[in-house]
XYZ file of C-alpha atoms in Angstrom:
296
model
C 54.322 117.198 113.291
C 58.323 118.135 113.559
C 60.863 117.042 112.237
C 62.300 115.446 115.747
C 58.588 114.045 116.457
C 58.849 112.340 112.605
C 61.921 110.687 114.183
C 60.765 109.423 116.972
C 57.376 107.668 114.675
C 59.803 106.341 112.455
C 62.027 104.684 115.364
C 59.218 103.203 117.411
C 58.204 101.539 113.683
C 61.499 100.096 113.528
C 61.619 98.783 116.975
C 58.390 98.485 118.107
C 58.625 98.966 121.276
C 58.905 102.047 123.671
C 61.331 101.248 125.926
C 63.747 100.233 123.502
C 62.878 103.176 121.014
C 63.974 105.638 123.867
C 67.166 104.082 124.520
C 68.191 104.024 121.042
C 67.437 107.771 120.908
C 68.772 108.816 124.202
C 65.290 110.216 125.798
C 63.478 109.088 128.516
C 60.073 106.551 127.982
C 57.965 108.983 129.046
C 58.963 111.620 126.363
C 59.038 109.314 123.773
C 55.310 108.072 124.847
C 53.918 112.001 124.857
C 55.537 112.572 121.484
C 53.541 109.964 119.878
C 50.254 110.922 121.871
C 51.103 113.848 120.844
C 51.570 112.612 116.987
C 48.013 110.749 117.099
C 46.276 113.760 118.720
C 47.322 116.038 115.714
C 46.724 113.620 112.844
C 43.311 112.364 114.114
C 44.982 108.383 113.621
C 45.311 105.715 115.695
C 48.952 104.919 114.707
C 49.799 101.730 116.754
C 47.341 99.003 118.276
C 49.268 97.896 121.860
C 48.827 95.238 123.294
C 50.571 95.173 126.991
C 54.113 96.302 126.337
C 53.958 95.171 122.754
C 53.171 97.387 119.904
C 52.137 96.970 116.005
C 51.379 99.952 113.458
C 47.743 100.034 112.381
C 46.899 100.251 108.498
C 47.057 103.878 109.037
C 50.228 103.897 110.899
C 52.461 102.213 108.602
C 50.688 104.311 105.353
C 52.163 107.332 107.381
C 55.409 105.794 108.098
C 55.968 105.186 103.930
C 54.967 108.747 103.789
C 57.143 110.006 106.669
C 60.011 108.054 105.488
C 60.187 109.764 101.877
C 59.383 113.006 103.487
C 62.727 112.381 106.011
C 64.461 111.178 102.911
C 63.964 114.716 101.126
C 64.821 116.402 104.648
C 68.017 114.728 104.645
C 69.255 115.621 100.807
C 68.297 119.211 101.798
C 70.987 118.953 104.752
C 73.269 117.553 102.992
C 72.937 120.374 100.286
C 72.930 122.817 102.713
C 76.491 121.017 104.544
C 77.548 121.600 100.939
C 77.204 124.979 100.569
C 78.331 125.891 103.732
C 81.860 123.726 103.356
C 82.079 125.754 99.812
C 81.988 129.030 101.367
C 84.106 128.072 104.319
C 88.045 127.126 105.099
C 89.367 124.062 103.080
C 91.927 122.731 105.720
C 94.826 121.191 103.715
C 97.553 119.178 106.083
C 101.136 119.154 104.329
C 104.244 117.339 105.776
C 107.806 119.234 105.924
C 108.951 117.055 103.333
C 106.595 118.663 100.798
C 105.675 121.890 102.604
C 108.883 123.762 101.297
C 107.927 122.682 97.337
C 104.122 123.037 97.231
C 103.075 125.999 99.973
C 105.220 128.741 98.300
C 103.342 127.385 94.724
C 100.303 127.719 96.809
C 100.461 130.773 98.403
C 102.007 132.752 95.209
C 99.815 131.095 92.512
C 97.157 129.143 93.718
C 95.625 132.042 96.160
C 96.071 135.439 94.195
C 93.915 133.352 91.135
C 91.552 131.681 93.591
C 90.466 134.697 96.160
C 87.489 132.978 97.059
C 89.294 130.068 98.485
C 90.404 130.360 102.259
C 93.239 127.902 102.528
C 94.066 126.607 106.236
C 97.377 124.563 106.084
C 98.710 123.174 108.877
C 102.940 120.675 108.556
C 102.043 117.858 110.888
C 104.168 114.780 110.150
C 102.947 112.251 106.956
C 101.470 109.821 109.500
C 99.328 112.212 111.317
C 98.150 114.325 108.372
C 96.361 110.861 107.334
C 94.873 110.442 110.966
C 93.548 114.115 111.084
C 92.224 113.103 107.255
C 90.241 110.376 108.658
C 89.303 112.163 112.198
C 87.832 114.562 109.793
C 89.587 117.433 111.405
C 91.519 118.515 108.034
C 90.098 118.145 104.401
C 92.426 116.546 102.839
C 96.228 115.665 103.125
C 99.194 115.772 100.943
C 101.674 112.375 102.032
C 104.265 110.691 100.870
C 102.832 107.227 100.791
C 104.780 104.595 101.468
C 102.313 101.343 100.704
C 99.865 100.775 103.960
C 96.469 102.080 104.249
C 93.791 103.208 106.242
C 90.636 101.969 104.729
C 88.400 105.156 106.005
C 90.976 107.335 103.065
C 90.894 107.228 99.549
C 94.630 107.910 98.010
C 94.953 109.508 95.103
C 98.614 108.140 93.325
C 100.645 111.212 91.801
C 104.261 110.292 91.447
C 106.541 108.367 93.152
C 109.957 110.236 93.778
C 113.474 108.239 95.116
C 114.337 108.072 98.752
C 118.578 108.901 99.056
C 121.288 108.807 101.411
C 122.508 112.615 102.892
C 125.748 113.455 103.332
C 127.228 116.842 103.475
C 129.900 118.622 100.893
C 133.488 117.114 101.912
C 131.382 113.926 103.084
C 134.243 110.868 102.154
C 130.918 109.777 100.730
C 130.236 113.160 98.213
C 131.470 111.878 95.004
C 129.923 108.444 95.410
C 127.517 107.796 92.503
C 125.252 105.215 94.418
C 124.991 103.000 97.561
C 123.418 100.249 98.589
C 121.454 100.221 102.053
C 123.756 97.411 103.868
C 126.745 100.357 103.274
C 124.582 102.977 104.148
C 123.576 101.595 107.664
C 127.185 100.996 108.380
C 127.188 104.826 109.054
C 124.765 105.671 112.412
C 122.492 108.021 111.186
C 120.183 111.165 112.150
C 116.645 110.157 111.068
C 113.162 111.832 110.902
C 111.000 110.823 113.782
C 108.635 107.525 113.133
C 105.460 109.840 112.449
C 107.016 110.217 109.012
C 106.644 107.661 106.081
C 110.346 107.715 105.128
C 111.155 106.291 108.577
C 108.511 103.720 108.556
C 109.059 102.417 105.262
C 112.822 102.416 105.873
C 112.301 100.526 109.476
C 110.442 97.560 107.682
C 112.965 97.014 104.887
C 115.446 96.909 107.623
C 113.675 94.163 109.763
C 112.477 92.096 106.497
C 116.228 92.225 105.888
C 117.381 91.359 109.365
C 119.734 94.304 109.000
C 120.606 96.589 111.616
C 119.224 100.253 111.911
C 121.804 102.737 113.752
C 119.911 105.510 114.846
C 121.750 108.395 116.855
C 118.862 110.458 116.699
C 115.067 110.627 115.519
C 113.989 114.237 115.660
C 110.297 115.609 114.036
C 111.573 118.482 112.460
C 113.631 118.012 108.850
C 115.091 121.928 110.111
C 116.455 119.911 113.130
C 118.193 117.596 110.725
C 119.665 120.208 108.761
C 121.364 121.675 111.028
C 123.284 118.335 112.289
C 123.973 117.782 108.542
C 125.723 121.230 108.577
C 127.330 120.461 111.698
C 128.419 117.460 110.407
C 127.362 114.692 112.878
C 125.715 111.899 110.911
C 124.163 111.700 107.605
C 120.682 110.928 107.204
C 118.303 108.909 104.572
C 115.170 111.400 103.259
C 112.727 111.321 100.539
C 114.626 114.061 97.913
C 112.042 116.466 97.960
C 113.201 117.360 101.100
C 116.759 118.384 100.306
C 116.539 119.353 96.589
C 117.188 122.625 97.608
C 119.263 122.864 100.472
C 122.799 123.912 99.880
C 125.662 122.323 101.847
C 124.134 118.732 101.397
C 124.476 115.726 98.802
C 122.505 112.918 97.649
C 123.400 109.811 96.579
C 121.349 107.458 95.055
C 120.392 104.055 96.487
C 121.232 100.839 94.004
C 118.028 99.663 94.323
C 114.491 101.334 93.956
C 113.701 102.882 97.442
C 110.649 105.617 96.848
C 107.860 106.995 98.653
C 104.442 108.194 96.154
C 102.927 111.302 96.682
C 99.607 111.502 96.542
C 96.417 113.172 97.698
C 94.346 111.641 100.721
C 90.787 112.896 101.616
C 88.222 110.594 103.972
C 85.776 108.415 101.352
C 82.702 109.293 103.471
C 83.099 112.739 102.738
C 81.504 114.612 99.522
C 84.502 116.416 97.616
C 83.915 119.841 97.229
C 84.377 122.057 93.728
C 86.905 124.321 95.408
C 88.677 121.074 96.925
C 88.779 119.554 93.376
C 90.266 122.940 92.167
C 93.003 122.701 95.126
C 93.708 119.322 94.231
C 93.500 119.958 90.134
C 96.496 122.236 91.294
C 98.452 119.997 93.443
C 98.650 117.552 91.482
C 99.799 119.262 88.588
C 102.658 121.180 90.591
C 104.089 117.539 91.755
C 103.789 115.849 88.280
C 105.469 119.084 86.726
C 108.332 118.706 89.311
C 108.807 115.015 89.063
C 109.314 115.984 85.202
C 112.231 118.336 85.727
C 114.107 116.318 88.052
């Protein structure tokens, strides 16, 4: 008896019934009928007593099915084993927004790799909101985001440290020397703004509506190099989490007067078995963000 013919018993148990059995598994009636035949002729057991289109397990049918169903059980904890391995020895795809990507990939690539050879990272910059999406559409591993207080249930978050959100001028900015603002002054100004993928833009779009305040947008672009550049050129200031600037020259930060943050934190899919190597990645993260959040 296979493995695919134990699957098909254990179905028409459940169900009992043929027709119904085959449409649950996607095969045709027919099939389904010669695989149990099949199944009976091998064993030497009548396995179901029919009676018109209805069907019951005999005595000996259902002592199989308790026996097929701990075999199957056993089958199943091998693959999953064997998943294991294979995800061990493979890529671990790690999604990183630009917000972070400048801070933690250089610590990554310079630190993390040379002492872990054995570990193939794959990281791909897509925006905070679609890092989590790719989490969940299990097409990355796991995600580094700067969270800014909604959820998708499929993801467990992992809290790190929450970090201030500030208002971007550049140097000579009538602004520069200002030692904090509050948001009302700050959207006075129109601004140059990440596009709505990112969390900084979403959280900042619902304090403005909760507020009934008005949002002056002169451009959304998905690239924080795009926004750079019109900072430099001087056309609008903008409102970013402070990784993002804390090293660019030309630019200033000023503080909000109220608590405005975004917390970083780790995001992997909570169906999905975390691997030793991904616990060594995110061991690693994590302490790289927490040591940063300590010097600033």
């Amino acid at each position: 008896m296979t493995i695919l013919q134990m699957r098909y018993f254990l179905t028409v148990c459940r169900l009992q019934n043929i027709t119904h059995a085959a449409a649950e598994l996607h095969i045709a009636q027919s099939t389904l009928s010669q695989a149990i035949q099949t199944i009976e002729e091998e064993t030497g057991l009548n396995l179901f007593v029919r009676s018109g289109r209805a069907i019951m397990m005999s005595q000996d049918g259902q002592r199989l099915a308790q026996k097929v169903t701990a075999l199957l059980r056993e089958v199943d904890l091998f693959e999953t084993d064997v998943r294991e391995m294979a995800r061990r020895h493979g890529k671990i795809r790690l999604a990183i927004p630009q917000q972070q990507a400048s801070f933690i990939i250089p610590r990554l690539l310079n630190t993390f790799c040379p002492a872990h050879p054995e570990i193939d990272l794959d990281i791909i910059e897509p925006s905070g909101l679609e890092s989590a999406r790719l989490v969940r559409e299990e097409k990355v591993d796991m995600a580094i985001v700067n969270y800014d207080g909604e959820t998708m249930p499929e993801l467990h978050y992992r809290r790190i440290t929450s970090r201030p959100i500030k208002f971007v001028v550049w140097q000579g900015h009538p602004l520069e020397h200002c030692q904090s603002i509050s948001l009302a002054e700050a959207l006075q100004y129109p601004l140059v703004l990440l596009s709505e993928e990112f969390f900084v833009t979403r959280l900042l779009t619902r304090i403005t509506v909760k507020r009934h305040l008005e949002l002056n947008a002169l451009y959304y672009s998905p690239h924080l190099s795009t926004l750079y550049s019109l900072l430099r050129a001087h056309t609008a200031p903008s409102i970013l989490f402070s990784q993002a600037v804390i090293s660019l020259d030309g630019v200033v930060t000023i503080p909000f007067d109220e608590p405005l943050a975004l917390t970083s934190c780790l995001i992997t899919k909570k169906s999905r078995q975390i691997t030793k190597d991904q616990r060594l990645v995110m061991k690693f993260i994590r302490e790289q963000l927490l040591l940063d959040s300590m010097k600033s």
